[in-house]
Coordinates of C-alpha atoms in Angstrom, one line a residue:
Chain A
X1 CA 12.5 -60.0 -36.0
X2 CA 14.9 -61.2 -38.7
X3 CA 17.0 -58.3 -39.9
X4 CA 17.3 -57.1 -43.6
X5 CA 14.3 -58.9 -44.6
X6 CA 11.2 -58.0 -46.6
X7 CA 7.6 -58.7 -46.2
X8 CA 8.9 -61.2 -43.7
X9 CA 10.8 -63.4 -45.7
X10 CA 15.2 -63.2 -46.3
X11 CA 15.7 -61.3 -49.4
X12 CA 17.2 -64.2 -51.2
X13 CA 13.3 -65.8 -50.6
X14 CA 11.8 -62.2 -52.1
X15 CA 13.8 -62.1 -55.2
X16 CA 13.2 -65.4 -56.3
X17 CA 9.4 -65.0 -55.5
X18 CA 9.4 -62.1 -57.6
X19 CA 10.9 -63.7 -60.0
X20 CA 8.4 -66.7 -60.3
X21 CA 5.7 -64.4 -60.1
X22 CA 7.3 -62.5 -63.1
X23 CA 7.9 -65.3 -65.0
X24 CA 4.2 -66.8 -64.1
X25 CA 3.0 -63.1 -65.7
X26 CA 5.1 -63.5 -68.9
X27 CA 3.9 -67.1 -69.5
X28 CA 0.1 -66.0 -68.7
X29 CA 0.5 -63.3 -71.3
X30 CA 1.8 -65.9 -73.9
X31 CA -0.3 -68.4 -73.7
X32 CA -3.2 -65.5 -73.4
X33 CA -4.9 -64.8 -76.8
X34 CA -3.5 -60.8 -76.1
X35 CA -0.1 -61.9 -76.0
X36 CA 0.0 -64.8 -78.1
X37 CA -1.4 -62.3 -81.1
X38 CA 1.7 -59.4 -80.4
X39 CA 3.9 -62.2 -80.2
X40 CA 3.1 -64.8 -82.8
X41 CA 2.9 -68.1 -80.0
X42 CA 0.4 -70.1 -79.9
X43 CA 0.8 -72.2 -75.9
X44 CA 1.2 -76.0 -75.8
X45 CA -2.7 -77.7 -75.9
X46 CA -2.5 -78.7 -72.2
X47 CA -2.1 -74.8 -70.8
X48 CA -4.2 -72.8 -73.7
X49 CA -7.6 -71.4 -71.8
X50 CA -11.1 -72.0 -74.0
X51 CA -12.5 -68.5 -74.7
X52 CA -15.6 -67.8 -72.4
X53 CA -18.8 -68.7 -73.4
X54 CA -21.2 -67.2 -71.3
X55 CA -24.6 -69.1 -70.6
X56 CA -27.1 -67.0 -68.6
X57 CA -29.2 -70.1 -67.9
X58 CA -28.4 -73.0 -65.4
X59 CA -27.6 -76.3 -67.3
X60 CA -29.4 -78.9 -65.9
X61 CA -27.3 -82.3 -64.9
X62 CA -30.4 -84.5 -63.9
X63 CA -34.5 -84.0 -62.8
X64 CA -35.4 -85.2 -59.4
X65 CA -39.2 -85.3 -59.2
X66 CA -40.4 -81.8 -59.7
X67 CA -37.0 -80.3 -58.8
X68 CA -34.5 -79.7 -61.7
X69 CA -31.0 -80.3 -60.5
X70 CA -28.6 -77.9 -62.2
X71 CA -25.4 -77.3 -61.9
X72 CA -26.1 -74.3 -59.5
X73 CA -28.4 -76.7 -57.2
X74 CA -25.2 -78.9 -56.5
X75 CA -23.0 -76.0 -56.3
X76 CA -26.1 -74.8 -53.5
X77 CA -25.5 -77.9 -51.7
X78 CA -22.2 -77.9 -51.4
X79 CA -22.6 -74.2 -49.9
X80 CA -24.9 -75.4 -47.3
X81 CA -22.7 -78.5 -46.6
X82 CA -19.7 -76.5 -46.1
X83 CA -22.3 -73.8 -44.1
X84 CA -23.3 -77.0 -42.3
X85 CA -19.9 -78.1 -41.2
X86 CA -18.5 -75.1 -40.3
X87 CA -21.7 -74.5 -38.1
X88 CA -21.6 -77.6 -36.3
X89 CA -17.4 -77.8 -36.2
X90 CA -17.9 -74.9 -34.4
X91 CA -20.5 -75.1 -32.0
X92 CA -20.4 -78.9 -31.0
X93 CA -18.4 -78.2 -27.8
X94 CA -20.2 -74.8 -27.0
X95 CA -17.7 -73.1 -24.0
X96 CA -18.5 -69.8 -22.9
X97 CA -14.8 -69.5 -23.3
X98 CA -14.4 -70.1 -26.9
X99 CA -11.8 -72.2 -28.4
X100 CA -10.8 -70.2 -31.7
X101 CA -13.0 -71.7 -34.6
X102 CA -16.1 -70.9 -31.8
X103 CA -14.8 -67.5 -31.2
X104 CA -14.5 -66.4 -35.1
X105 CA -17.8 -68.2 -35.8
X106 CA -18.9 -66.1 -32.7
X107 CA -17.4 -62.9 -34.0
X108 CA -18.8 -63.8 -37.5
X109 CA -22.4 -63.9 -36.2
X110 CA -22.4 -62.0 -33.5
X111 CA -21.3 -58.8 -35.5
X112 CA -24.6 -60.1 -37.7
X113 CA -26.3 -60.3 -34.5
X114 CA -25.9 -57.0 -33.1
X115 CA -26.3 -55.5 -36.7
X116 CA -30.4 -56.9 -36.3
X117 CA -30.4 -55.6 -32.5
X118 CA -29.3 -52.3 -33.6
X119 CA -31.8 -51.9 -36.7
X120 CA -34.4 -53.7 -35.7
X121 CA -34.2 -53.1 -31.8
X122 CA -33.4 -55.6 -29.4
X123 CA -36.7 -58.0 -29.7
X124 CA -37.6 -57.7 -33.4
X125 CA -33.3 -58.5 -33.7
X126 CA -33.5 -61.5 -31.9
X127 CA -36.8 -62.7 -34.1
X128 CA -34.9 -61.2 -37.4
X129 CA -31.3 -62.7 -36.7
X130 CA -31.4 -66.2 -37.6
X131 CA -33.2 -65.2 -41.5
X132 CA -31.1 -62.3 -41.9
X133 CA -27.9 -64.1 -41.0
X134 CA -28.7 -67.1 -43.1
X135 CA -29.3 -65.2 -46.1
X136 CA -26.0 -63.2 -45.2
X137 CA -24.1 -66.7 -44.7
X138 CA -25.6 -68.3 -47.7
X139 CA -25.1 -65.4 -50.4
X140 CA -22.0 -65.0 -49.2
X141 CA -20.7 -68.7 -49.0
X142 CA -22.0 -69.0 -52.6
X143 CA -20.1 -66.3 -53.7
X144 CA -16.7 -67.0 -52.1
X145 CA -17.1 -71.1 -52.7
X146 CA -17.5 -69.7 -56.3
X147 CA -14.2 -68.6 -56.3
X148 CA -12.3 -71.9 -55.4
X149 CA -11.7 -74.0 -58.7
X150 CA -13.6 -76.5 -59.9
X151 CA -16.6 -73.8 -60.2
X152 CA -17.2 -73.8 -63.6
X153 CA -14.3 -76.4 -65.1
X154 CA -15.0 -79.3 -64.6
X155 CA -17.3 -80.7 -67.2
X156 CA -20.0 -83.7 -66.9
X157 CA -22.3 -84.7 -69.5
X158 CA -26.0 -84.3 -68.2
X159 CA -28.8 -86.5 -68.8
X160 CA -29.6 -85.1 -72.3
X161 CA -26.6 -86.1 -73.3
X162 CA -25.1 -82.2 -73.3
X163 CA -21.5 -81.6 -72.0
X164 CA -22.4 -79.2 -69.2
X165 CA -20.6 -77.9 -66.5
X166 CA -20.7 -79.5 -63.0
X167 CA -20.4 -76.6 -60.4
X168 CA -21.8 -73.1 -61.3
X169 CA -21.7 -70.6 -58.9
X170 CA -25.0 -70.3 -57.2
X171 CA -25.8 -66.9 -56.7
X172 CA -24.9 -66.2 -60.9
X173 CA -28.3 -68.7 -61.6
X174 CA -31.0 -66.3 -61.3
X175 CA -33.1 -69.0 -59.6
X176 CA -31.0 -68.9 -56.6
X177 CA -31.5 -64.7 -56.2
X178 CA -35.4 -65.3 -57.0
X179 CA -35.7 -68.2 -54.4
X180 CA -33.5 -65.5 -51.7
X181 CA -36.0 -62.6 -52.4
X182 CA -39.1 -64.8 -52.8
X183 CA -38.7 -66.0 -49.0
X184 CA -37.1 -62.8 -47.6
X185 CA -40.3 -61.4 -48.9
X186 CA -42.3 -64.1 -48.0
X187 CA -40.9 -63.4 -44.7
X188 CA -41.7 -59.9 -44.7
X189 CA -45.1 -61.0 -45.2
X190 CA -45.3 -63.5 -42.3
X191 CA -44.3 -61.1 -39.6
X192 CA -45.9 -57.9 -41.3
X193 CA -49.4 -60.4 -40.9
X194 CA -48.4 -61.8 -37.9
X195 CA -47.7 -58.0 -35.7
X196 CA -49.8 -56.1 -37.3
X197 CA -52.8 -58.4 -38.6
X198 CA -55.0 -56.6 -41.1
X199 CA -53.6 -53.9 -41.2
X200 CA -50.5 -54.9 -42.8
X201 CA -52.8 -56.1 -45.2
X202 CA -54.6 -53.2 -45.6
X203 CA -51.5 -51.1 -46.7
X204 CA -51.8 -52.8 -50.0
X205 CA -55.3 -53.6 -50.4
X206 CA -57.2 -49.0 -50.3
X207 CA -60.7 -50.0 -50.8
X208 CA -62.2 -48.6 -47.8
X209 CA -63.3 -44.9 -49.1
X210 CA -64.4 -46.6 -52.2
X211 CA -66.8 -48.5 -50.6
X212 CA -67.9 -45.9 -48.3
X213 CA -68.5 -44.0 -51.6
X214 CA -70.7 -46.1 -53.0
X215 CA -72.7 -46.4 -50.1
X216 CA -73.2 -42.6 -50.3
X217 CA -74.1 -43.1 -54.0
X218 CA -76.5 -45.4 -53.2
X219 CA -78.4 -43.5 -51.0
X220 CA -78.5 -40.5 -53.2
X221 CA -75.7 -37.8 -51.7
X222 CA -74.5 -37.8 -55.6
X223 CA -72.2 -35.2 -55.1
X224 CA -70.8 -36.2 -51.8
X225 CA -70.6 -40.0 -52.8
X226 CA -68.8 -39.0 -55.7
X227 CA -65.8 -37.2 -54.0
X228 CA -65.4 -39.8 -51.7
X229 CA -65.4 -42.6 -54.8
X230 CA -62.6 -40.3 -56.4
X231 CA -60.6 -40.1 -52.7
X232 CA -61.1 -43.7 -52.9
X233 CA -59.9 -44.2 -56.0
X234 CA -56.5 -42.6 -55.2
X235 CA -56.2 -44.6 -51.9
X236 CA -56.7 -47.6 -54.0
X237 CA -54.1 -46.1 -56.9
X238 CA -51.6 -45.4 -53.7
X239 CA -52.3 -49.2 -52.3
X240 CA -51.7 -50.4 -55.9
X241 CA -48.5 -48.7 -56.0
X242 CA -47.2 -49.7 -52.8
X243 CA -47.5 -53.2 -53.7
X244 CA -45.9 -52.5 -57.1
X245 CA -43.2 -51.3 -55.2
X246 CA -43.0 -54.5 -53.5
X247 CA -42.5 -56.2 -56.7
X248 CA -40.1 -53.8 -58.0
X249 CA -38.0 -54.4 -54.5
X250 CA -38.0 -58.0 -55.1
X251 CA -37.1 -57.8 -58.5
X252 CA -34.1 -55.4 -57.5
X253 CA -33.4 -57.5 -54.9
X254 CA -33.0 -60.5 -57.3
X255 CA -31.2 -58.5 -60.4
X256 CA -28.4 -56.6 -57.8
X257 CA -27.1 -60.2 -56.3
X258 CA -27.9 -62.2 -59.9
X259 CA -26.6 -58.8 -62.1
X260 CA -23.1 -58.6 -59.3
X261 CA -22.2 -62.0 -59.1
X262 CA -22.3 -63.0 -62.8
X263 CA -21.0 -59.8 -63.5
X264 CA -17.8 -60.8 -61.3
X265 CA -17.9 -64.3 -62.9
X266 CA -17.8 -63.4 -66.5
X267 CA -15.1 -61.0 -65.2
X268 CA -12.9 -63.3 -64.1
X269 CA -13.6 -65.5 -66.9
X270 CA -12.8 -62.9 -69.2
X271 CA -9.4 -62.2 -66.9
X272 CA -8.5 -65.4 -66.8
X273 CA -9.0 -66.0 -70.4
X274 CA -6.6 -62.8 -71.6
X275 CA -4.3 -63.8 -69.2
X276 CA -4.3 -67.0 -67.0
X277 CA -1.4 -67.4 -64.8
X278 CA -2.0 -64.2 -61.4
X279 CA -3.0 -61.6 -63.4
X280 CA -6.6 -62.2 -62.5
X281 CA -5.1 -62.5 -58.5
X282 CA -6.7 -59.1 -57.8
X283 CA -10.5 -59.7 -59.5
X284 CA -10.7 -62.4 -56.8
X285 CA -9.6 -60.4 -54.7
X286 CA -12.1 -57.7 -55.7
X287 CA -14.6 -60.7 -55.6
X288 CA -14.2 -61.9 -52.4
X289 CA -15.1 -57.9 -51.6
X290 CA -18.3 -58.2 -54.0
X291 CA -19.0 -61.3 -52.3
X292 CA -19.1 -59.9 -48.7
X293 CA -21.1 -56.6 -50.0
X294 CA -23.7 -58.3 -52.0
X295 CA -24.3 -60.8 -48.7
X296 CA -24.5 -57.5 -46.7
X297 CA -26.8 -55.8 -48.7
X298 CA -29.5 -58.8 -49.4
X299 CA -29.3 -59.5 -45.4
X300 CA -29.5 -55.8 -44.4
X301 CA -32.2 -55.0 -46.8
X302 CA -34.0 -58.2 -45.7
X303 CA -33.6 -56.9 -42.3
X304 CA -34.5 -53.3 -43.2
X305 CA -38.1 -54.2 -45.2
X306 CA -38.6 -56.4 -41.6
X307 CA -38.2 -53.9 -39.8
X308 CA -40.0 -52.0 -41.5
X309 CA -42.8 -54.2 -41.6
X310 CA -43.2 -54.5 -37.9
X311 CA -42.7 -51.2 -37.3
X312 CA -45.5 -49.0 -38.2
X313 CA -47.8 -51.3 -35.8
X314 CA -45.6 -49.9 -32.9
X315 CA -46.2 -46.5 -34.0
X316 CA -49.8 -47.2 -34.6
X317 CA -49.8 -48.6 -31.4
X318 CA -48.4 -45.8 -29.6
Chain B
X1 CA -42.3 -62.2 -70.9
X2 CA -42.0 -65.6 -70.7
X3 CA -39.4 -65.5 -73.5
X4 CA -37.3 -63.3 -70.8
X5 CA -37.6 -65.3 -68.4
X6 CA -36.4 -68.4 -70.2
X7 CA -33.2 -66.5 -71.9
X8 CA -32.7 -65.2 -68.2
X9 CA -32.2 -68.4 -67.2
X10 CA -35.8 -68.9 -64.8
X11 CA -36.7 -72.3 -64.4
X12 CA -39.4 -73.5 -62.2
X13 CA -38.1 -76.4 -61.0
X14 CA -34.6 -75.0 -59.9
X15 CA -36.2 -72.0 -58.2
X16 CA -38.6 -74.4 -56.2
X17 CA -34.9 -76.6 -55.5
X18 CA -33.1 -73.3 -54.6
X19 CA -36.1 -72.1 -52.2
X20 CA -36.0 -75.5 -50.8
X21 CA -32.3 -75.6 -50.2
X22 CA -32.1 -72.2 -48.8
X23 CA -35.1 -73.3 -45.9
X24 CA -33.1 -76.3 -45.3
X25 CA -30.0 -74.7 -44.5
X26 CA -32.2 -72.0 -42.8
X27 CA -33.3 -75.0 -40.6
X28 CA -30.2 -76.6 -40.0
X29 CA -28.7 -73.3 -39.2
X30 CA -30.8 -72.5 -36.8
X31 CA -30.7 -75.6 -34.9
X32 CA -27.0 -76.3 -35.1
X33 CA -25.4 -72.8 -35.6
X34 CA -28.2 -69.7 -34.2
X35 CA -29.7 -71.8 -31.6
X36 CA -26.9 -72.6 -29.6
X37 CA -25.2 -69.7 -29.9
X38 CA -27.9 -67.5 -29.0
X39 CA -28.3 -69.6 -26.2
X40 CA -24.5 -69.0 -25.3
X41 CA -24.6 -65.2 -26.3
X42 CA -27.4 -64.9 -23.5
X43 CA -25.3 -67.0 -21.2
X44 CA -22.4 -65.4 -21.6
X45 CA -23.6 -61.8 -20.8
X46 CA -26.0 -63.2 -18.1
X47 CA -22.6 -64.7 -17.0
X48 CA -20.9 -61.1 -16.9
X49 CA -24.0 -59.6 -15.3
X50 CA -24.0 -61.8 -12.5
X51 CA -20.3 -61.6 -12.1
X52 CA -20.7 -57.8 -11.9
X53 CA -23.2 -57.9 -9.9
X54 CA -21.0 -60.7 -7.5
X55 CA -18.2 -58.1 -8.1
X56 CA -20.8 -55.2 -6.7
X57 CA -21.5 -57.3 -3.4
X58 CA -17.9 -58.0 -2.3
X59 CA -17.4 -54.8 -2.8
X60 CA -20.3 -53.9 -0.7
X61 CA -19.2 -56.7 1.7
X62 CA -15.9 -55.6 2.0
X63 CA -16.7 -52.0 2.0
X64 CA -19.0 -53.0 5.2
X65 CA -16.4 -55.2 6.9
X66 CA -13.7 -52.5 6.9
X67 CA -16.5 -50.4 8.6
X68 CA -17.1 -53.1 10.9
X69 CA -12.9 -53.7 11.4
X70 CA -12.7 -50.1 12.0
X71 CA -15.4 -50.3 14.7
X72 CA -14.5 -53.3 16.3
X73 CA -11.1 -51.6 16.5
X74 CA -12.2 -48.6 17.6
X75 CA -14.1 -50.4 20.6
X76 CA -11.2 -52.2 21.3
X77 CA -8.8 -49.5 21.7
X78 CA -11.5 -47.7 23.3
X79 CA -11.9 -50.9 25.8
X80 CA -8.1 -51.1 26.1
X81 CA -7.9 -47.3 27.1
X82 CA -10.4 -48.2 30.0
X83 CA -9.1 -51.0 31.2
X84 CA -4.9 -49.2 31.0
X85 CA -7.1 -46.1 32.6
X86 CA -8.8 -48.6 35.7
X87 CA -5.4 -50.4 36.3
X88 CA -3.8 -47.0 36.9
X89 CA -6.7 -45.9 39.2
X90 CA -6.6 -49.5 41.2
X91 CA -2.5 -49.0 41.0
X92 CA -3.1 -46.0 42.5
X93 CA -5.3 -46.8 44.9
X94 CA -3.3 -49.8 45.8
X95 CA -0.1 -47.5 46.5
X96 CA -2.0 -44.6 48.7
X97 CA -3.6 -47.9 50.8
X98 CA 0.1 -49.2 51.6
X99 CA 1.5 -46.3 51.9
X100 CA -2.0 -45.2 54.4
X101 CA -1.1 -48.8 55.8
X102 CA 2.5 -48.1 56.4
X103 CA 2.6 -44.9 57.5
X104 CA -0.1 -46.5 60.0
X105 CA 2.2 -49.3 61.3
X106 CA 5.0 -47.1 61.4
X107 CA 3.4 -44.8 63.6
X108 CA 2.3 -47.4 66.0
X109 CA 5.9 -48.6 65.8
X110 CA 7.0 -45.2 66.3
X111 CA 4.5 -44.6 69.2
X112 CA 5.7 -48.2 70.7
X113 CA 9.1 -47.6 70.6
X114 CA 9.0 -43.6 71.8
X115 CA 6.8 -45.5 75.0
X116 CA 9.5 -48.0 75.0
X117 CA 12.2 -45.2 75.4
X118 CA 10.1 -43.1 77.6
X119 CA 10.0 -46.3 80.0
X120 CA 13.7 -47.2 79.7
X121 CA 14.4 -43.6 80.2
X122 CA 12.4 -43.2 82.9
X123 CA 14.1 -46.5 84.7
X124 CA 17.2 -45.0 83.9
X125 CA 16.3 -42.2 85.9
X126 CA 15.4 -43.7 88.5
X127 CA 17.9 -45.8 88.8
X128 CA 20.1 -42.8 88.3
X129 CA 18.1 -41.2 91.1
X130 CA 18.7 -44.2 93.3
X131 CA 22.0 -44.0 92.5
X132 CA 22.1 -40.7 92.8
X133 CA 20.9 -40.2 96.0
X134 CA 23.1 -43.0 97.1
X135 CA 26.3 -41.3 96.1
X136 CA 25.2 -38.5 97.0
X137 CA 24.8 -39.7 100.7
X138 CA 27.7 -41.6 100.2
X139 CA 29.1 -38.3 99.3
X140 CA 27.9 -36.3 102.3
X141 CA 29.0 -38.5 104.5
X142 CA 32.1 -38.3 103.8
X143 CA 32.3 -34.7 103.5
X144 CA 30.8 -34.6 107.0
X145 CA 32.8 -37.4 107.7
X146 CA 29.7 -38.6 110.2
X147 CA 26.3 -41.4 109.2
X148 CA 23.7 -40.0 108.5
X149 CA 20.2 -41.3 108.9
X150 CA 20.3 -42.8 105.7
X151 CA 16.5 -42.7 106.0
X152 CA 16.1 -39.3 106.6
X153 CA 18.7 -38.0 104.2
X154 CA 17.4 -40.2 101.2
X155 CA 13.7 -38.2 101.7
X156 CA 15.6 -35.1 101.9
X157 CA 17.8 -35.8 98.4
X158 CA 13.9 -37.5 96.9
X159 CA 12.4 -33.9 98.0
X160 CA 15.8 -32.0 96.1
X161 CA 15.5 -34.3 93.3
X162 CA 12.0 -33.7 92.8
X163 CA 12.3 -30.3 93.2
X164 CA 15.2 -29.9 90.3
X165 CA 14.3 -29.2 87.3
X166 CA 17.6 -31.1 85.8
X167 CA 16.4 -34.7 86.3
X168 CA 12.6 -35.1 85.8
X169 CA 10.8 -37.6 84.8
X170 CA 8.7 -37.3 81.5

């Protein structure tokens, strides 16, 4: 322990960090548009910051086929390339005594890992984990890679001939959300079908009692065929709605992680174009928060609406 | 509707790339990340089950060799008090015999010497007798100042002799 320090540095080392950091908050305010109106200065052209312009849709840079590479498919590869690396960095030499980057990795997932076991009990977890964890990994990578620069600065001009930008953070394309809740919902689908057969099916698809009502009708019990027709009816109505709300999950599912992240992006943009220079040091910080709850949320839902899924065939069952 | 979707920024062909991309990294994950280190997260806590267990049978084991220590101990002080406890009785048994033994042999050696004595004393006596009776003669003779049958007088001092309680042989 040095003595008569601060925040681990010799006060001599505080005080002239302060004092950088003060003068890097004066000269962001300057060359900010805020400051630069109070003040009368206009920044040299190298430093001043283009006002925002906010684009909802991905541009695309070139077509490959049927896919459409935009800027958020690159910036999706290089989150799975980074994913990728880290994965295999840390799990080439596999030691049941870690080394450090397998021991965090370890933590990372294994905290993931018990989070399925405990929801989803310890079978259904081990089935869940590995789509659950991606999602969590993936939404999460895309929103912390986001932060690093480069995302959304560094200008190319596209195959139209447009000036577009290069890297856009993934998750703030509302293609890459969709294409998240599409296959978490695809996979609720798969292993709702695959425990519970029809009758996951038949959650969604009531036509049982109107059939049976018909029948009745048919064979002339008018008044009883028509109550069961109208019981029918609602079970139908009910199965309808169920797989409304299916939609309407998706959909949220899509607008929370599509409405956060460019929410956050347009944020810092709008941060970072008042005032450039560390002022917009806590909105990344606040980001890299967003970034780990938005992954939480679309892998535990994912996990919950599995679990769910499953688990009305046990309690059938029992 | 389709006008939202197009300001929103929902493009076939990126959604189909994005759905692609995330199974691929599903994929890859799975093989080089979840696989493995499922593989090791089942390894590891078979690892500390067995140790446990392992852990559970020393202790067992040396739970039931301290029994068996304490036994064997047991039995071998036990042993040694019985063989300390026949020593002493063969000791013992040893001691009376050579002391039965030489209180035996002295006794004969007593009995041979008191015979030895008796015999010696009862030469003595008769010698003493002879002599005796000799000087007694001797004696008488000069008293009376006259021989004696020597004969005669000797059977007479045998017959005094005998008759004394002073001088008799054991």
């Amino acid at each position: 322990m040095r003595k008569g320090g601060c925040l681990g540095c010799a006060f001599p080392v505080v005080i002239g960090l302060g004092l950088v950091s003060l003068a890097l908050i004066i000269i962001g305010f300057l060359s900010g548009p805020i400051g630069g109106k109070i003040f009368n200065v206009s920044p040299p052209a190298w430093m001043s910051v283009h006002s925002p312009e906010v684009e909802l849709p991905a541009e695309e840079i070139f077509t490959f086929g049927p896919f459409v590479i935009a800027n958020s498919v690159i910036a999706a590869w290089i989150t799975m390339l980074v994913l990728i690396a880290l994965s295999w960095a840390a799990t080439r030499k596999m030691k049941v005594i870690p080394t450090r980057l397998q021991s965090f990795f370890e933590f990372a997932l294994g905290w993931v890992y018990d989070l399925c076991k405990e929801v989803a009990g310890e079978e259904n977890g081990r089935r869940f984990f590995p789509f659950v964890v991606t999602i969590f990994l993936f939404v999460i990578m895309n929103a912390w890679l986001a932060l690093l620069p480069g995302y959304g600065s560094i200008s190319v001009v596209n195959t139209h001939g447009e000036e577009v930008h290069l890297l856009r953070p993934a998750n703030t394309d509302i293609n890459m959300p969709l294409a998240i809740a599409i296959s978490s919902f695809v996979l609720v689908g798969y292993f709702g079908l695959k425990s519970r057969g029809i009758h996951f099916a038949g959650e969604y698809i009531r036509v049982g009692g109107l059939v049976s009502g018909l029948k009745l009708l048919f064979r002339g019990k008018i008044g009883a065929g028509f109550g069961k027709i109208f019981m029918g009816a609602i079970d139908a109505a009910i199965g309808l709605l169920e797989f409304l709300s299916v939609i309407v999950r998706m959909v949220s599912f899509t607008f929370r992680l599509f409405g956060n992240m460019t929410a956050g992006e347009i944020l810092l943009l709008v941060v970072m174009s008042l005032a450039p220079y560390l002022v917009a040091l806590p909105f990344y910080g606040l980001e890299l928060l967003v970034g780990f709850v938005q992954a939480l949320i679309f892998g535990g839902l994912t996990l919950v609406f599995l679990t769910l899924a499953v688990a009305f065939h046990e309690e059938e069952a029992a | 509707m389709e006008k939202i979707f197009t300001s929103l920024g929902v493009n076939p062909g990126v959604l189909l790339a994005q759905v692609v991309n995330f199974v691929l990294v599903l994929g890859i994950l799975y093989l080089v990340a979840y696989k493995p280190l499922m593989k090791m997260f089942d390894e590891r806590s078979k690892k500390i089950k067995e140790s446990m267990e392992q852990a559970e049978l020393i202790r067992d084991k040396a739970a039931q060799a301290e029994k068996e220590f304490e036994e064997r101990i047991q039995a071998a002080a036990k042993e040694g008090q019985e063989i300390v406890g026949r020593a002493v009785r063969t000791g013992e048994e040893v001691r009376q015999k050579a002391q039965q033994e030489a209180s035996k042999e002295a006794e004969v050696l007593i009995g041979k010497a008191r015979r030895e004595i008796q015999r010696e004393r009862d030469g003595a006596i008769d010698e003493l007798r002879k002599e005796f009776a000799d000087l007694t003669v001797l004696a008488a003779e000069k008293v009376i100042d006259r021989s004696l049958d020597k004969k005669a007088h000797k059977e007479i001092i045998e017959k005094v002799l005998q008759d004394s309680t002073v001088i008799r042989k054991g």
